[in-house]
PDB file of C-alpha atoms in Angstrom:
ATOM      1  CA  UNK A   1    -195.491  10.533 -52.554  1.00  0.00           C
ATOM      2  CA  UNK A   2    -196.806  13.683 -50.569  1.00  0.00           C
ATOM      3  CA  UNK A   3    -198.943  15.673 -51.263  1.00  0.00           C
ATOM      4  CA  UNK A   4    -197.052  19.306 -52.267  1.00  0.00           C
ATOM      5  CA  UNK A   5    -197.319  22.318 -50.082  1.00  0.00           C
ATOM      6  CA  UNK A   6    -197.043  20.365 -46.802  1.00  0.00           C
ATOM      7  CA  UNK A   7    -198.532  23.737 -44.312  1.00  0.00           C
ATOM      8  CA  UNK A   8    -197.780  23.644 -40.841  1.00  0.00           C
ATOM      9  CA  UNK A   9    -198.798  26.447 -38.311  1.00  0.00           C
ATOM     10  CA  UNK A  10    -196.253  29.354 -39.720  1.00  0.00           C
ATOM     11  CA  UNK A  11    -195.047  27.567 -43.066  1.00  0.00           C
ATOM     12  CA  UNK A  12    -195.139  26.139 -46.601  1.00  0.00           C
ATOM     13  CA  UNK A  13    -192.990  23.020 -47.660  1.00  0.00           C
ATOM     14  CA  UNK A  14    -192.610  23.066 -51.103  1.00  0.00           C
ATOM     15  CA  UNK A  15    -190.470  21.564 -53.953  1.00  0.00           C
ATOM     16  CA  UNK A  16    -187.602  24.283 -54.746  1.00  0.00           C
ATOM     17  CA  UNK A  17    -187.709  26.549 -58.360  1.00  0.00           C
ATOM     18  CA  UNK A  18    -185.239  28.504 -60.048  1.00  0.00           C
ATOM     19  CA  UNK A  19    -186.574  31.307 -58.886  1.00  0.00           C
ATOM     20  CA  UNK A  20    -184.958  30.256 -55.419  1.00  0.00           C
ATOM     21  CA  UNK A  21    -181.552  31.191 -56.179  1.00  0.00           C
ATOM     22  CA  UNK A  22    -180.301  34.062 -54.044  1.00  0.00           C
ATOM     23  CA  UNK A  23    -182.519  33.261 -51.325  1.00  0.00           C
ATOM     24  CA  UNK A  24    -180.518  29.763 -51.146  1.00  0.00           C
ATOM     25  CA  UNK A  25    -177.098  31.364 -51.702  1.00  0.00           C
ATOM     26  CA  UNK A  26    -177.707  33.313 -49.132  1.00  0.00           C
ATOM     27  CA  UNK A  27    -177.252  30.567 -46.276  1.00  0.00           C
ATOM     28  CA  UNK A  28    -175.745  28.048 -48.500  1.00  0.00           C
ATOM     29  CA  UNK A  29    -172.442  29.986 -48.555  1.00  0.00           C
ATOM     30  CA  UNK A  30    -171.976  30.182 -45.171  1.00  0.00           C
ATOM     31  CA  UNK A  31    -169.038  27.920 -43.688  1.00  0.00           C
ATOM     32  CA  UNK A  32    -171.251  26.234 -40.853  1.00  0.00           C
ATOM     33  CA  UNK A  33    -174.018  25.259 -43.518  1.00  0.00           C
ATOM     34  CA  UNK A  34    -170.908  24.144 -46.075  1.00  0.00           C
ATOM     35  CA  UNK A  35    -170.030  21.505 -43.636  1.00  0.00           C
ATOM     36  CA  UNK A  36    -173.481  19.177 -43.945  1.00  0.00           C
ATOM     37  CA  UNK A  37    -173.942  19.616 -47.776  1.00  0.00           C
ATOM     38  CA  UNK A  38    -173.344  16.905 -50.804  1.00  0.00           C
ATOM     39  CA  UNK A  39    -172.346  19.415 -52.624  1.00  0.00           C
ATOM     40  CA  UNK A  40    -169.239  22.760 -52.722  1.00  0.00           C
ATOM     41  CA  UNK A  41    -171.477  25.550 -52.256  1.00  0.00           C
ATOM     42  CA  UNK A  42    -169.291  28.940 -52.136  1.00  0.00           C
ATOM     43  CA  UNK A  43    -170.370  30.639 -55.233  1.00  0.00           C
ATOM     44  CA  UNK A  44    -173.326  30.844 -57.063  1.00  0.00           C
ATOM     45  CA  UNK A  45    -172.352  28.608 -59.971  1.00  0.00           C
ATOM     46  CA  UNK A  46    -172.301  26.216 -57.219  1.00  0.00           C
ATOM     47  CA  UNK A  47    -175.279  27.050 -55.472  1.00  0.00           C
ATOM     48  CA  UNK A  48    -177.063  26.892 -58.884  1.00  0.00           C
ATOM     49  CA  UNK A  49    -176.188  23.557 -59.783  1.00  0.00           C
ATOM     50  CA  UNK A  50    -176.700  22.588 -55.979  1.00  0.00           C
ATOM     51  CA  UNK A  51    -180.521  24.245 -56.686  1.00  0.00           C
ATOM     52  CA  UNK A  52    -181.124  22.038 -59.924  1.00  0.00           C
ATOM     53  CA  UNK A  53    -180.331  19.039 -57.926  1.00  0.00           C
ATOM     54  CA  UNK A  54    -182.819  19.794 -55.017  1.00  0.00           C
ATOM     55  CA  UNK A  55    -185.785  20.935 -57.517  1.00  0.00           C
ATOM     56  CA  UNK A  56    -185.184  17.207 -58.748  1.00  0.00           C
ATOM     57  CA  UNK A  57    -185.361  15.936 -55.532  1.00  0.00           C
ATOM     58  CA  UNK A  58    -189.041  15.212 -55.030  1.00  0.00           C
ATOM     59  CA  UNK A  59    -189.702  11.855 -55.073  1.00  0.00           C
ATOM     60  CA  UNK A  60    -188.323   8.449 -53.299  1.00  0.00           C
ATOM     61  CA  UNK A  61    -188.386   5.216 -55.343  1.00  0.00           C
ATOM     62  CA  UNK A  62    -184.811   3.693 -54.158  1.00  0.00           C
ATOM     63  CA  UNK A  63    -182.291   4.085 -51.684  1.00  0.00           C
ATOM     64  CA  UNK A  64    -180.205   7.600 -52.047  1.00  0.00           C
ATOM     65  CA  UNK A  65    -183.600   9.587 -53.496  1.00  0.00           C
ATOM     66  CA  UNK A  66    -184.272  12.662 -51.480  1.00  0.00           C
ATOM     67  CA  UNK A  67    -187.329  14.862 -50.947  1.00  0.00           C
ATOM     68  CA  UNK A  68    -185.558  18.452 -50.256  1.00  0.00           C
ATOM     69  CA  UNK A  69    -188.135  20.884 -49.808  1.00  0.00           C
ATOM     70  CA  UNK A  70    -188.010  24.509 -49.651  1.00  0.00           C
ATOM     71  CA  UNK A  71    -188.744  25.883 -45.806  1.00  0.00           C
ATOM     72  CA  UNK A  72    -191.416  29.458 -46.531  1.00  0.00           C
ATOM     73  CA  UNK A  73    -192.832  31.581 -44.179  1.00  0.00           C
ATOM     74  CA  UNK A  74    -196.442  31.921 -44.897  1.00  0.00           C
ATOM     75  CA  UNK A  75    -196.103  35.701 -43.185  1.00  0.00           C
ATOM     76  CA  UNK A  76    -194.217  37.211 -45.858  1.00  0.00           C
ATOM     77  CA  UNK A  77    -193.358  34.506 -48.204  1.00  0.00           C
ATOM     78  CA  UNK A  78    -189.601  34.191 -47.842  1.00  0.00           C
ATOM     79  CA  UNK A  79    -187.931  31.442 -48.159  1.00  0.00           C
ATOM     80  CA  UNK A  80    -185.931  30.882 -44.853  1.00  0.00           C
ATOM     81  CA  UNK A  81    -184.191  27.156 -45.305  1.00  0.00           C
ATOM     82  CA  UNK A  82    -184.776  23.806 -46.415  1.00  0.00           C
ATOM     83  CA  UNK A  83    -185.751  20.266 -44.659  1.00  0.00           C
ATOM     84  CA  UNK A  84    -184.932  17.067 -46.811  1.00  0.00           C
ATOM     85  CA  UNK A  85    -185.357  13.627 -46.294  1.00  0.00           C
ATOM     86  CA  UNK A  86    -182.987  11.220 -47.860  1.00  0.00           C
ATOM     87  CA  UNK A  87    -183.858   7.197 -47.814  1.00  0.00           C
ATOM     88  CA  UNK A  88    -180.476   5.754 -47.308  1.00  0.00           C
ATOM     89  CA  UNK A  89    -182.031   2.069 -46.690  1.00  0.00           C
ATOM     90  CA  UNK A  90    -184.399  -0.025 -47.781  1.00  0.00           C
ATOM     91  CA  UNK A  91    -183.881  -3.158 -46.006  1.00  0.00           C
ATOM     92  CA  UNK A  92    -184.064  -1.168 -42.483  1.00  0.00           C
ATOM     93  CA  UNK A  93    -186.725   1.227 -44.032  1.00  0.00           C
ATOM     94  CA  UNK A  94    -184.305   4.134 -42.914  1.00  0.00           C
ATOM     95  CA  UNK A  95    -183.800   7.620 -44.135  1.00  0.00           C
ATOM     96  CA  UNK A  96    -181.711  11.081 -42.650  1.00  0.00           C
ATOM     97  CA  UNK A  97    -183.776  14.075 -41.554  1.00  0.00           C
ATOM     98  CA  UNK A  98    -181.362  17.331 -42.778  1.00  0.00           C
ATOM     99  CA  UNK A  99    -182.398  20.885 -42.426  1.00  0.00           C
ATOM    100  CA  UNK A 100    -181.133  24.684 -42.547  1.00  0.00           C
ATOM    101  CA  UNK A 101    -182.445  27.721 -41.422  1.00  0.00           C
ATOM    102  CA  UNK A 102    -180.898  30.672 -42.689  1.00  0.00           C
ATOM    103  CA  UNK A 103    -179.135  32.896 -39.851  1.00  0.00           C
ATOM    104  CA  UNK A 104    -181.920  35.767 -39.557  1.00  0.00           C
ATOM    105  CA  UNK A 105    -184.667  32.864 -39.200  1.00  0.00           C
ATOM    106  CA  UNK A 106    -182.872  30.580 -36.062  1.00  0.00           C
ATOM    107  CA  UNK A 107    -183.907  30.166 -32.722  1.00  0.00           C
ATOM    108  CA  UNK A 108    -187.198  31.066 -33.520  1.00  0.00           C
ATOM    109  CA  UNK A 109    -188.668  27.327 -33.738  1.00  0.00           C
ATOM    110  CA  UNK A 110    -189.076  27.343 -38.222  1.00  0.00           C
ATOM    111  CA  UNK A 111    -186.400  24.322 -38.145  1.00  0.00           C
ATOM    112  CA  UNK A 112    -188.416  22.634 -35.229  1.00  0.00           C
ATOM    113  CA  UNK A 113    -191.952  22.778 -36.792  1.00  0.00           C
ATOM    114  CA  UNK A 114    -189.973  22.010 -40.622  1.00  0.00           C
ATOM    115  CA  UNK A 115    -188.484  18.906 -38.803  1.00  0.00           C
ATOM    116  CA  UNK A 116    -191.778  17.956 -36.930  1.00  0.00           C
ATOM    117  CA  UNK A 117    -193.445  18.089 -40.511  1.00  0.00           C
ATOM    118  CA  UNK A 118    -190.943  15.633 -42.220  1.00  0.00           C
ATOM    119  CA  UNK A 119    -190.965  13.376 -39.329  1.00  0.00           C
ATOM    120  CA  UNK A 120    -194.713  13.222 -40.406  1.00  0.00           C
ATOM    121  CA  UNK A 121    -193.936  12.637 -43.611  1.00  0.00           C
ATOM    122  CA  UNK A 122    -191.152   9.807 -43.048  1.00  0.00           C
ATOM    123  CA  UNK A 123    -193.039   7.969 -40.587  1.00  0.00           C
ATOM    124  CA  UNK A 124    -196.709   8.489 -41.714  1.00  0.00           C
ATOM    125  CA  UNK A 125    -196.745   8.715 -45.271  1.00  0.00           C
ATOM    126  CA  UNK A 126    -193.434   6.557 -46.354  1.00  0.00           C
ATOM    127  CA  UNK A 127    -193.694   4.037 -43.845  1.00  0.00           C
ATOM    128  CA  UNK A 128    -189.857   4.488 -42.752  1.00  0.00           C
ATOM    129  CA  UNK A 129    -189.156   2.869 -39.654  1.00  0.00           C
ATOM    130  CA  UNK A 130    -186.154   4.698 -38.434  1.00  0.00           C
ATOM    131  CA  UNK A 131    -185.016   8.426 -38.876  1.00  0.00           C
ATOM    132  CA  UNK A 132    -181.972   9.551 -38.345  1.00  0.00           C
ATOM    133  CA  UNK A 133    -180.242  13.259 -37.988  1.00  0.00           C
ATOM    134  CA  UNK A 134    -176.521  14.738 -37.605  1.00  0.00           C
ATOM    135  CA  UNK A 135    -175.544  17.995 -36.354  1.00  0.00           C
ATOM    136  CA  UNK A 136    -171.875  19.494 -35.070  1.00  0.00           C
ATOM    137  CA  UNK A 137    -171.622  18.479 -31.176  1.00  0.00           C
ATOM    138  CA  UNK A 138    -170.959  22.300 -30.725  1.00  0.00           C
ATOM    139  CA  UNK A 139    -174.900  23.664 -32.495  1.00  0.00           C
ATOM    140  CA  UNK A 140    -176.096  22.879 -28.996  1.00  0.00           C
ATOM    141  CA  UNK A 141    -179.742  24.373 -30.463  1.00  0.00           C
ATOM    142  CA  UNK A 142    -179.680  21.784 -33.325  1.00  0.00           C
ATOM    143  CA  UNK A 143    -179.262  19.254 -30.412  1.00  0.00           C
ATOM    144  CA  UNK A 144    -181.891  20.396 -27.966  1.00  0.00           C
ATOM    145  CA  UNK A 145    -184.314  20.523 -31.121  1.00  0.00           C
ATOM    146  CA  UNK A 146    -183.676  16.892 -31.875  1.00  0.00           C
ATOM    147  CA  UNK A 147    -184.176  15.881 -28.318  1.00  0.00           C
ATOM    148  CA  UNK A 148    -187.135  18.376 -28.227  1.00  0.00           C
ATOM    149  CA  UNK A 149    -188.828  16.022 -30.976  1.00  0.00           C
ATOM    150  CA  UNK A 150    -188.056  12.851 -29.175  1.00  0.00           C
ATOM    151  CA  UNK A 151    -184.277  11.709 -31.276  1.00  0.00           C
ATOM    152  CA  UNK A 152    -182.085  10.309 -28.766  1.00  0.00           C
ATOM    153  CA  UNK A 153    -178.520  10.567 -29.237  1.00  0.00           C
ATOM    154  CA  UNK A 154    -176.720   7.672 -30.692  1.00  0.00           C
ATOM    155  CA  UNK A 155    -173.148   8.809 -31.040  1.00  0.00           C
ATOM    156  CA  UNK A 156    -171.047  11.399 -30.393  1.00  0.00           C
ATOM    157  CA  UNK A 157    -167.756  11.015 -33.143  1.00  0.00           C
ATOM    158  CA  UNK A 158    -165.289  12.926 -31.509  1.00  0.00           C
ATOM    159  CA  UNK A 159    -162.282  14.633 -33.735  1.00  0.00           C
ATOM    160  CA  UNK A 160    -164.118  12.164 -36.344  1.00  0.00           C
ATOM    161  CA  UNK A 161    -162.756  14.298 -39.398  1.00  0.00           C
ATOM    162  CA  UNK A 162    -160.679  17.543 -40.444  1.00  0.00           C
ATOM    163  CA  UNK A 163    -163.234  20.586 -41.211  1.00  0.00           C
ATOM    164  CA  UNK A 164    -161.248  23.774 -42.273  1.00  0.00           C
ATOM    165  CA  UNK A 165    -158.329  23.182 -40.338  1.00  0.00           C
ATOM    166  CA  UNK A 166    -160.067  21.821 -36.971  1.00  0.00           C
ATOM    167  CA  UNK A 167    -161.161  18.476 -35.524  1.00  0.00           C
ATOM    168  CA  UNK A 168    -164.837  18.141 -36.263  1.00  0.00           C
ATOM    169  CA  UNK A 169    -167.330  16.316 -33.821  1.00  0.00           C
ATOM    170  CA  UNK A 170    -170.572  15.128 -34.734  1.00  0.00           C
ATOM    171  CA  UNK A 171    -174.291  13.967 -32.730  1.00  0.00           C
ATOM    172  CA  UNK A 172    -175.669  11.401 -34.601  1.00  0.00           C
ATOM    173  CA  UNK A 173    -179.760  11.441 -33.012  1.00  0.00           C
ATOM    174  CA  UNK A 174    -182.370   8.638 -34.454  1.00  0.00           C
ATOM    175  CA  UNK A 175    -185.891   7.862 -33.618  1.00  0.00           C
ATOM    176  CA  UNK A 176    -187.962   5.304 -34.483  1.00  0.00           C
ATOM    177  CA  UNK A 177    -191.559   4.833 -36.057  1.00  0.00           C
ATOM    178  CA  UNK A 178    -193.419   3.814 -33.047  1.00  0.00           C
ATOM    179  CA  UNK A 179    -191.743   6.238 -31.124  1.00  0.00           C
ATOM    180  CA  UNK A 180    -193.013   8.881 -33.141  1.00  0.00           C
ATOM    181  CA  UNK A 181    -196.132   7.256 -33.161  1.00  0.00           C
ATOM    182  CA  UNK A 182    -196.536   7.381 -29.324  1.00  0.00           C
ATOM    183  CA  UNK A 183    -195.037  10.440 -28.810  1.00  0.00           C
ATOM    184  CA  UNK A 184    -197.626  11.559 -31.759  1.00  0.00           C
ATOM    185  CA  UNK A 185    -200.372  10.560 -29.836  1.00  0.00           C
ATOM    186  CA  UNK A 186    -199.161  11.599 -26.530  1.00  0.00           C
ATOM    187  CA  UNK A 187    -198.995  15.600 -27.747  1.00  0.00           C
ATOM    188  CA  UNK A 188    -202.796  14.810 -29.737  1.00  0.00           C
ATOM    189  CA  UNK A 189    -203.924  14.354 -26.167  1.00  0.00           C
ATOM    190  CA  UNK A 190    -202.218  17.161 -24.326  1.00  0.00           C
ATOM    191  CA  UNK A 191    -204.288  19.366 -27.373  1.00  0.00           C
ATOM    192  CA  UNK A 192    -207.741  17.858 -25.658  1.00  0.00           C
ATOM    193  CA  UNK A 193    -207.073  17.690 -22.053  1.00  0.00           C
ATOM    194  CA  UNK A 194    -209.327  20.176 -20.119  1.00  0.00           C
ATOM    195  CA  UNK A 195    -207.676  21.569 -17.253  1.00  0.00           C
TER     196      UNK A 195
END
């Protein structure tokens, strides 16, 4: 199991605490983050017991654990999203890459360099050997983030499913250990060129 913070550049992973509560209800409630959650998250009864699942969620042993970790900016502290991984296969060593960035925090790269960490930790640490990631087919910056970090696009499910009244379509992106690996050491070698 990893090691707890995981720091990047800008932020702190970290296993969620009760303390957490508004801060998740503030982006939990919001229809577009409703439609990739387990769990009903419109009021904060629900985002509570939604929060006392993730702060369990810190270890994989089987297929269906999760490591959900709480996305803070070291800056100021504030906790701006989350990044989970969840192993959904043992067999094919696979898990699903999730993550949400509240709306004050996007387009500002904090899901990217989240993402980039848990690839880390999927590929390097657990020894998955395929990663997988959804988002709607109309978050056009969820998709160029996930081709940013190398995920190619699988599938696109068109009208798949019924999401508040409209036809829902969904990328499905996946990447796999040794292309992380090369693409790992291709960037470690950009760092030490000398122009």
């Amino acid at each position: 199991m990893p090691e707890l913070p995981i720091e990047t550049d800008r932020l702190l992973l970290r296993n969620f605490q009760k303390s957490d509560l508004d801060a998740v209800m503030s982006y939990h409630a919001l229809p577009d983050v409703q439609r990739y959650l387990d769990w009903k998250a419109r009021d904060k009864v629900e985002v509570q017991a939604a929060l006392d699942t993730m702060i369990q969620e810190h270890r994989m042993h089987r297929p269906g654990d999760a490591i959900s970790l709480a996305v803070v900016r070291k800056s100021d502290n504030a906790l701006i999203g989350q990044v989970s991984l969840r192993w959904t296969d043992a067999t094919a060593g696979q898990a699903e890459l999730r993550f949400i960035v509240g709306p004050t925090y996007r387009r500002q790269g904090y899901a990217r360099e989240a993402a980039r960490a848990m690839l880390d930790l999927g590929f390097d640490k657990l020894s998955m050997h395929r990663i997988f990631a959804r988002c709607a087919a109309r978050n056009e910056a969820s998709a160029k983030m996930l081709r940013d970090l190398g995920m190619r696009l699988e599938a696109h499910y068109r009208e798949h499913a019924m999401f508040q009244g409209e036809w829902d379509e969904e990328l499905h992106f996946a990447l796999l250990d040794r292309e992380w690996l090369r693409g790992s050491k291709v960037k470690e070698l950009r760092r030490h060129m000398v122009a």
